[in-house]
């Protein structure tokens, strides 16, 4: 059931890794199994054909053995017919000569007349009363044709056993009916001994059959004189004539005829016994194929399970990354999956660090936003306290908030490095200086620390505002000169920034006019909000600010610790 569900999932395109591994094992194993079956089938066909050929060869070999026996017997008859004792009918001496010649051959010689009466029979002593031959049909055929005739097997009265004859009719000179027939006879049991034990496959047999389909000799329990099965003989003849081929499951059949006679030889036996080696190969191949198939399936399931477990583990790690967790790498034993697992682990760590940085940025933003609001509130309160009317308040507050906003914009812009000092000066003074020749900037450019951008920008704006109202920027001839350089103050590196105005109204003129405010001061001598703002802002950076009213114009000298204003490079 699980396999069927796996197949259905596969067909739907939603199968798991194990299903694909099993499918891969099937695709790999089945063609090899089919190929092996085809190869063994071809081998089996070849061996079947070899067995058919062997059965025919065995039958031919038996036939040739018996045929040589007939030739030998015929040759012996031809030699014996020349004996002078036979020509002169001296049968007693002829009996002795023939008996001596055929000693230990298993053959016996008979001489019969035209009527079948025995004149000589070497099977018995000479002079014993003899009767007629037992096979008259063969005798008549020999007399009529004059050819060598091999009789069918028959039961001999003298021998009291099944025998066969090889006959040759000769003429006796001086006799009207002078035919005499020489008969060479042999027992059927001697023929079986002649054929001996044949090197046939197990359960294969042979049979020597005469013209009447009667067994002469056989390797089975068929005895001489028994009838041979007609159906087997017919099938053997059909195979011999190639009228039909036996099925692989049938017995192998061989058939041959024996020259000089109408005798036949049949060889038969089951194919399976002769194909023992191929059957063993076939059985071993099937067992091996089943074993390999089962092993392939087990390996596919095991590998698929490992791969599936690894993928599920990675999926769990990916889900953990999605939840923002730091996940540890897996050790699946599969290099590619381990690489993905390590990548997920590193990504989870990077994400966690990014989230931590984001939290720090958010907290910093909240802190800075709070500071911005506090600074803005302070600017509004201080500006309102030192402004005489709404117009002056609006103008002052807009300028200061604008400067603050520009500093924030420069600080919060999308950049990877801190803003540079010259850039900060240009941003803050761009709205006050119409032409470049009115402003001279001198100093090494350096990155400004984030905590000092707003403060330095606010101071520059306040100085430019005062210069616009009361100082160098209030007249067309006025000029500004801004320089900075490093100094050493009490073993503490400082940055000294000098704001120098020239070409504007003299400071004394600005302070003696009724109702006029000197730079950073009220007419009453009290410090104005600009001076307070500059002092407070520079003080927040652990620095100091000093104003000097020289005849050429006001000069501000500001010193700030390098560590507070310079960003790390």
XYZ file of C-alpha atoms in Angstrom:
569
model
C 0.000 0.000 0.000
C 2.830 2.388 0.833
C 4.469 1.619 -2.495
C 1.192 2.270 -4.353
C 0.722 5.587 -2.581
C 4.329 6.447 -3.465
C 3.602 5.673 -7.132
C 0.407 7.774 -7.076
C 2.278 10.695 -5.536
C 4.966 10.310 -8.140
C 2.417 10.411 -10.968
C 0.868 13.533 -9.453
C 4.290 15.199 -9.453
C 4.394 15.431 -5.648
C 6.605 12.490 -4.836
C 9.300 12.631 -2.209
C 13.000 12.015 -2.482
C 12.653 8.346 -1.540
C 10.173 7.797 -4.360
C 12.592 9.294 -6.856
C 15.461 7.227 -5.461
C 13.364 4.062 -5.812
C 12.435 5.122 -9.324
C 16.097 5.690 -10.127
C 16.939 2.227 -8.806
C 14.179 0.734 -10.952
C 15.320 2.611 -14.037
C 18.881 1.433 -13.416
C 18.138 -2.175 -12.452
C 15.296 -3.188 -14.768
C 17.131 -2.597 -18.084
C 20.068 -4.640 -16.796
C 17.718 -7.409 -15.697
C 15.902 -7.386 -19.047
C 19.210 -7.388 -20.899
C 20.447 -10.312 -18.808
C 17.235 -12.241 -19.475
C 17.615 -11.633 -23.206
C 21.236 -12.759 -23.157
C 20.400 -15.925 -21.225
C 17.462 -16.515 -23.559
C 19.823 -16.313 -26.517
C 22.201 -18.712 -24.779
C 19.316 -21.047 -24.093
C 18.229 -20.959 -27.730
C 21.781 -21.700 -28.790
C 22.088 -24.612 -26.398
C 18.711 -25.992 -27.485
C 19.949 -25.944 -31.052
C 23.172 -27.629 -29.959
C 21.158 -30.337 -28.195
C 19.099 -30.973 -31.332
C 22.282 -31.296 -33.317
C 23.807 -33.592 -30.701
C 20.754 -35.872 -30.707
C 21.031 -36.205 -34.487
C 24.757 -36.852 -34.243
C 24.294 -39.547 -31.609
C 21.726 -41.283 -33.813
C 24.047 -41.062 -36.824
C 26.920 -42.457 -34.761
C 24.871 -45.466 -33.676
C 23.658 -46.046 -37.228
C 27.184 -45.948 -38.610
C 28.356 -48.435 -35.968
C 25.670 -50.942 -36.925
C 26.222 -50.283 -40.625
C 29.913 -51.093 -40.250
C 28.847 -54.322 -38.573
C 26.706 -55.176 -41.599
C 29.596 -54.399 -43.943
C 31.919 -56.627 -41.957
C 29.422 -59.430 -41.994
C 28.904 -59.012 -45.765
C 32.630 -59.020 -46.387
C 32.967 -62.202 -44.378
C 30.221 -63.825 -46.421
C 31.986 -62.885 -49.647
C 35.164 -64.472 -48.402
C 33.459 -67.618 -47.220
C 31.557 -68.144 -50.462
C 34.875 -68.777 -52.193
C 35.688 -71.755 -50.010
C 36.218 -74.894 -52.194
C 34.434 -77.068 -49.657
C 31.259 -75.104 -50.381
C 31.692 -75.517 -54.143
C 32.055 -79.275 -53.753
C 29.389 -79.483 -51.070
C 31.797 -80.884 -48.539
C 29.688 -79.396 -45.765
C 31.463 -81.124 -42.908
C 34.809 -79.569 -43.722
C 33.075 -76.321 -44.591
C 31.442 -76.393 -41.137
C 34.794 -76.841 -39.482
C 36.450 -74.075 -41.577
C 33.593 -71.586 -40.917
C 33.457 -72.443 -37.238
C 37.157 -71.751 -36.891
C 36.921 -68.518 -38.858
C 34.042 -67.138 -36.790
C 35.373 -68.186 -33.430
C 34.946 -65.490 -30.766
C 33.118 -63.193 -33.245
C 29.633 -63.856 -31.951
C 28.558 -64.618 -35.486
C 27.223 -67.931 -36.750
C 27.038 -69.193 -40.331
C 24.129 -71.033 -41.885
C 23.816 -72.541 -45.346
C 20.259 -73.148 -46.535
C 18.767 -74.323 -49.765
C 16.054 -72.685 -51.802
C 13.329 -74.086 -49.504
C 14.971 -72.807 -46.374
C 16.283 -76.148 -45.238
C 19.415 -75.738 -43.210
C 22.417 -77.583 -44.577
C 25.022 -76.100 -42.227
C 24.632 -74.321 -38.905
C 27.768 -73.481 -36.994
C 25.713 -72.796 -33.886
C 25.344 -76.606 -33.424
C 27.707 -79.533 -34.104
C 27.791 -80.901 -37.634
C 25.506 -83.850 -38.221
C 22.773 -82.697 -35.872
C 19.355 -82.797 -37.481
C 18.497 -79.312 -38.701
C 15.187 -77.774 -39.586
C 14.198 -74.893 -41.777
C 15.239 -71.341 -41.152
C 12.877 -69.282 -39.002
C 12.833 -66.218 -41.336
C 11.530 -67.353 -44.702
C 10.432 -63.880 -45.814
C 13.952 -62.553 -45.804
C 15.197 -65.704 -47.549
C 12.723 -65.329 -50.393
C 13.686 -61.632 -50.786
C 17.372 -62.581 -50.938
C 16.738 -65.284 -53.584
C 14.516 -62.998 -55.654
C 16.741 -59.943 -55.621
C 20.140 -61.564 -55.415
C 21.185 -58.691 -53.141
C 22.542 -58.678 -49.645
C 19.512 -58.718 -47.364
C 19.403 -57.805 -43.704
C 16.422 -59.356 -42.015
C 14.262 -58.000 -39.250
C 14.811 -59.268 -35.769
C 13.057 -62.557 -35.046
C 13.076 -65.333 -32.494
C 15.407 -68.135 -33.567
C 14.324 -71.684 -32.905
C 17.845 -73.007 -32.665
C 19.301 -70.196 -30.548
C 16.099 -69.663 -28.557
C 16.821 -65.935 -28.652
C 16.074 -62.913 -30.778
C 18.474 -62.795 -33.692
C 18.836 -61.196 -37.110
C 20.368 -62.459 -40.367
C 22.543 -61.049 -43.126
C 21.897 -63.162 -46.260
C 23.654 -63.663 -49.586
C 22.461 -66.092 -52.276
C 25.129 -67.872 -54.359
C 25.011 -70.275 -57.334
C 26.352 -73.824 -57.063
C 27.728 -75.064 -60.412
C 26.159 -78.254 -61.916
C 22.794 -77.858 -60.208
C 19.566 -76.770 -61.881
C 18.328 -75.307 -58.654
C 21.722 -74.714 -57.322
C 21.035 -71.631 -55.212
C 22.455 -71.767 -51.793
C 21.993 -68.912 -49.364
C 24.698 -68.041 -46.905
C 23.302 -66.570 -43.719
C 25.356 -64.744 -41.129
C 23.334 -64.567 -37.931
C 23.892 -62.740 -34.652
C 21.980 -62.459 -31.424
C 20.304 -59.110 -30.616
C 22.029 -59.157 -27.242
C 25.394 -59.083 -29.010
C 24.300 -55.993 -30.908
C 23.560 -54.252 -27.620
C 27.019 -55.170 -26.354
C 28.435 -53.863 -29.637
C 26.832 -50.483 -29.112
C 27.999 -50.469 -25.516
C 27.481 -47.599 -23.062
C 27.014 -44.412 -25.014
C 28.229 -41.053 -23.573
C 24.738 -39.645 -23.549
C 23.402 -36.961 -21.183
C 21.491 -38.197 -18.136
C 18.132 -39.814 -18.939
C 18.900 -39.881 -22.656
C 18.332 -43.207 -24.402
C 18.598 -44.879 -27.768
C 16.842 -47.713 -29.571
C 17.798 -49.794 -32.627
C 14.595 -50.642 -34.541
C 13.983 -52.901 -37.527
C 11.656 -52.367 -40.458
C 8.600 -53.447 -38.450
C 9.345 -50.921 -35.633
C 10.447 -53.781 -33.408
C 13.268 -53.137 -30.977
C 16.574 -54.835 -31.773
C 18.562 -53.242 -28.976
C 17.867 -50.415 -26.562
C 19.422 -48.629 -23.598
C 16.043 -48.654 -21.836
C 13.987 -51.461 -20.412
C 12.661 -52.190 -23.903
C 13.822 -55.699 -24.759
C 14.523 -57.142 -28.174
C 11.252 -57.994 -29.887
C 9.236 -55.292 -28.104
C 7.339 -52.773 -30.163
C 8.766 -49.260 -30.143
C 6.282 -46.435 -29.321
C 4.864 -45.271 -32.641
C 4.274 -41.642 -31.567
C 7.882 -41.132 -30.537
C 9.110 -42.717 -33.748
C 6.831 -40.510 -35.838
C 8.032 -37.347 -34.075
C 11.642 -38.429 -34.521
C 11.065 -38.948 -38.241
C 9.396 -35.523 -38.446
C 12.383 -33.878 -36.809
C 14.697 -35.772 -39.153
C 12.688 -34.580 -42.148
C 12.554 -31.068 -40.597
C 8.804 -31.132 -40.931
C 8.551 -29.726 -37.412
C 10.823 -28.558 -34.629
C 10.238 -29.680 -31.082
C 9.253 -27.140 -28.472
C 11.891 -26.236 -25.923
C 9.953 -28.052 -23.252
C 9.759 -31.309 -25.294
C 12.336 -34.068 -25.392
C 15.223 -33.870 -27.771
C 14.930 -36.353 -30.652
C 17.525 -37.805 -33.028
C 16.807 -40.116 -35.941
C 18.945 -41.965 -38.482
C 18.566 -44.821 -40.931
C 21.087 -47.665 -41.367
C 22.457 -48.455 -44.795
C 22.004 -51.911 -46.366
C 18.781 -52.300 -44.374
C 15.558 -50.651 -43.347
C 16.639 -50.444 -39.758
C 16.428 -47.202 -37.823
C 18.027 -45.577 -34.802
C 16.149 -43.232 -32.457
C 17.795 -41.140 -29.706
C 15.621 -39.234 -27.246
C 15.845 -37.507 -23.923
C 14.628 -34.457 -21.985
C 16.303 -31.157 -22.760
C 16.502 -30.213 -19.113
C 18.952 -32.928 -18.136
C 21.341 -31.941 -20.909
C 21.006 -28.275 -20.011
C 21.992 -28.653 -16.410
C 24.728 -26.021 -16.599
C 22.508 -23.513 -18.377
C 19.687 -24.232 -15.976
C 22.035 -23.570 -13.097
C 23.180 -20.347 -14.741
C 19.568 -19.347 -15.347
C 18.618 -20.078 -11.752
C 21.658 -18.264 -10.363
C 20.992 -15.322 -12.640
C 17.408 -15.059 -11.474
C 18.458 -15.293 -7.832
C 21.227 -12.751 -8.392
C 18.834 -10.432 -10.221
C 16.329 -10.679 -7.392
C 19.090 -10.116 -4.859
C 20.472 -7.111 -6.710
C 16.975 -5.730 -7.178
C 16.169 -6.064 -3.493
C 19.573 -4.621 -2.580
C 18.998 -1.709 -4.961
C 15.600 -1.041 -3.427
C 17.007 -1.178 0.102
C 19.888 1.133 -0.835
C 17.478 3.492 -2.609
C 15.203 3.608 0.444
C 18.149 4.143 2.812
C 19.769 6.827 0.669
C 16.388 8.419 0.028
C 15.664 8.426 3.753
C 19.014 10.068 4.494
C 18.519 12.633 1.770
C 14.954 13.283 2.885
C 16.052 13.642 6.510
C 18.749 16.095 5.459
C 16.312 18.140 3.385
C 13.769 18.189 6.208
C 16.506 19.307 8.593
C 17.480 22.121 6.241
C 13.817 23.074 5.854
C 13.573 23.299 9.648
C 16.701 25.450 9.735
C 15.245 27.696 7.021
C 12.058 28.080 9.058
C 14.203 29.035 12.053
C 15.967 31.656 9.953
C 12.561 32.994 8.953
C 11.674 33.342 12.638
C 14.893 35.256 13.242
C 16.687 32.487 15.127
C 20.374 31.665 14.920
C 20.567 28.106 13.590
C 23.508 25.740 13.768
C 24.746 23.913 10.653
C 23.723 20.320 10.016
C 26.073 17.422 9.404
C 24.114 15.246 6.956
C 27.096 13.541 5.350
C 25.985 14.960 1.971
C 28.357 17.691 0.851
C 25.838 19.795 -1.067
C 23.285 19.704 1.746
C 25.981 20.574 4.273
C 26.967 23.560 2.138
C 23.361 24.772 2.066
C 23.111 24.196 5.816
C 26.269 26.229 6.481
C 24.994 28.999 4.213
C 21.711 29.095 6.163
C 23.609 29.154 9.461
C 25.791 32.031 8.292
C 22.740 33.842 6.908
C 20.925 33.430 10.237
C 23.927 34.850 12.098
C 24.243 37.737 9.640
C 20.529 38.445 9.923
C 20.704 38.391 13.690
C 23.615 40.825 13.607
C 21.740 43.027 11.144
C 18.699 43.011 13.415
C 20.892 43.903 16.373
C 22.431 46.750 14.392
C 18.943 47.845 13.379
C 17.862 47.865 17.001
C 20.909 49.961 17.897
C 20.119 52.332 15.030
C 16.497 52.565 16.101
C 17.523 53.277 19.679
C 20.042 55.835 18.468
C 17.411 57.390 16.241
C 14.973 57.597 19.128
C 17.675 59.169 21.271
C 18.636 61.650 18.577
C 15.036 62.461 17.800
C 14.511 63.224 21.464
C 17.612 65.417 21.445
C 16.414 67.184 18.298
C 13.096 67.917 19.916
C 14.794 69.178 23.071
C 17.164 71.364 21.047
C 14.282 72.724 19.013
C 12.310 73.465 22.162
C 15.336 75.215 23.665
C 15.839 77.263 20.504
C 12.208 78.314 20.510
C 12.251 79.283 24.185
C 15.529 81.204 24.007
C 14.632 82.924 20.758
C 11.246 83.943 22.122
C 12.852 85.331 25.280
C 15.340 87.480 23.345
C 13.059 88.611 20.491
C 11.229 91.923 20.755
C 8.398 91.164 18.328
C 6.855 88.337 16.347
C 8.660 89.208 13.129
C 12.061 89.085 14.768
C 11.119 85.831 16.518
C 9.948 84.261 13.272
C 13.067 85.323 11.378
C 15.447 84.160 14.104
C 13.711 80.856 14.772
C 13.423 79.997 11.065
C 17.115 80.621 10.487
C 18.256 78.613 13.470
C 15.925 75.708 12.814
C 16.943 75.773 9.149
C 20.622 75.539 10.109
C 19.834 72.729 12.479
C 17.878 70.941 9.767
C 20.706 71.306 7.229
C 23.150 69.815 9.710
C 20.774 66.933 10.346
C 20.288 66.406 6.642
C 24.022 66.310 6.074
C 24.428 63.927 8.976
C 21.552 61.590 8.044
C 22.126 61.497 4.286
C 22.677 58.124 2.597
C 26.446 57.919 2.812
C 28.989 55.475 4.108
C 31.446 58.047 5.548
C 31.221 61.041 7.887
C 30.616 64.543 6.365
C 33.748 66.558 5.671
C 34.536 69.877 7.381
C 34.577 71.960 4.175
C 31.285 70.443 3.107
C 29.725 71.374 6.452
C 31.024 74.970 6.150
C 29.729 75.275 2.588
C 26.271 73.963 3.524
C 25.889 76.349 6.479
C 27.256 79.501 4.774
C 25.841 79.025 1.311
C 22.687 81.074 2.079
C 24.700 83.998 3.524
C 27.562 84.374 1.036
C 26.447 85.380 -2.471
C 29.855 85.174 -4.153
C 32.857 82.998 -3.494
C 35.259 85.963 -3.209
C 33.586 87.097 0.005
C 34.545 83.898 1.823
C 38.033 82.472 2.303
C 38.341 79.007 3.825
C 41.716 77.778 4.949
C 42.335 74.507 6.716
C 42.913 70.801 6.275
C 39.751 68.980 5.327
C 38.757 66.159 7.677
C 35.677 64.081 8.520
C 33.507 65.570 11.252
C 32.266 63.361 14.056
C 28.530 62.710 14.009
C 28.058 64.222 17.487
C 29.742 67.495 16.365
C 27.994 68.066 13.035
C 24.868 69.711 14.509
C 26.818 71.768 17.043
C 29.449 73.082 14.621
C 26.763 73.768 12.040
C 24.676 75.695 14.599
C 27.700 77.819 15.603
C 28.584 78.593 11.984
C 25.002 79.624 11.313
C 24.918 81.867 14.368
C 28.188 83.525 13.399
C 26.999 84.064 9.828
C 23.696 85.483 11.086
C 25.483 88.033 13.276
C 27.801 88.876 10.350
C 24.781 89.393 8.123
C 23.057 91.640 10.653
C 25.909 93.593 12.160
C 29.212 92.535 10.636
C 31.116 91.968 7.429
C 28.212 90.534 5.467
C 26.079 93.626 6.150
C 28.149 95.681 3.662
C 29.148 94.904 0.084
C 32.844 95.261 0.900
C 32.801 92.854 3.839
C 34.743 89.641 3.778
C 34.875 86.495 5.903
C 37.974 84.470 6.590
C 37.551 81.056 8.229
C 40.563 78.967 9.110
C 41.314 76.034 11.385
C 44.380 74.132 12.416
C 45.520 71.830 15.142
C 47.137 73.038 18.370
C 48.380 71.368 21.528
C 46.757 72.561 24.738
C 47.785 71.001 28.060
C 48.817 67.721 26.441
C 45.477 67.591 24.689
C 45.244 67.957 20.935
C 42.755 70.680 20.028
C 41.324 72.116 16.842
C 41.439 75.870 16.722
C 38.840 77.495 14.509
C 39.196 81.260 13.804
C 36.283 83.275 12.411
C 37.563 86.642 11.162
C 35.429 89.426 9.680
C 36.888 92.344 7.638
C 35.409 95.206 5.660
C 32.319 95.610 7.808
C 31.259 98.344 10.216
C 33.729 98.870 13.075
C 32.677 97.145 16.280
C 32.625 100.423 18.176
C 30.151 101.918 15.687
C 27.922 98.873 16.066
C 27.878 99.146 19.849
C 27.457 102.954 20.196
C 24.423 103.330 18.025
C 21.321 103.850 20.098
C 19.358 100.636 20.291
C 21.897 98.676 18.234
C 23.241 95.297 19.393
C 26.853 94.458 19.253
C 27.733 90.978 18.002
C 26.351 88.704 20.647
C 25.493 91.537 23.072
C 22.530 93.685 23.922
C 22.900 97.479 24.208
C 22.692 97.176 27.950
C 25.939 95.102 27.981
C 24.119 91.849 28.687
C 25.117 88.898 26.528
C 22.731 88.254 23.699
C 21.217 84.865 22.849
C 23.707 84.364 20.003
C 26.668 84.503 22.351
C 24.881 82.297 24.851
C 24.062 79.799 22.113
C 27.645 79.745 20.845
C 29.117 79.325 24.328
C 26.628 76.560 25.238
C 27.066 74.696 21.982
C 30.862 74.747 22.038
C 30.766 73.865 25.734
C 28.769 70.719 24.919
C 31.803 69.639 22.890
C 34.117 70.311 25.831
C 35.515 73.347 23.990
C 35.737 77.110 24.496
C 34.769 80.216 22.455
C 36.241 83.719 22.743
C 35.112 86.893 20.941
C 37.570 89.710 20.169
C 36.360 93.067 18.789
C 39.262 94.356 16.656
C 39.179 97.511 14.528
C 39.041 95.483 11.286
C 36.130 93.435 12.579
C 35.047 90.871 15.099
C 37.221 87.763 15.590
C 35.932 84.530 17.152
C 38.434 81.962 18.337
C 36.982 78.545 19.056
C 38.925 75.557 20.381
C 37.468 72.060 20.416
C 39.209 68.785 21.379
C 40.255 66.818 18.322
C 38.627 63.701 19.754
C 35.242 65.488 19.910
C 35.199 66.991 16.422
C 37.256 64.670 14.252
C 35.677 61.373 13.168
C 37.757 58.226 13.159
C 39.108 57.547 9.665
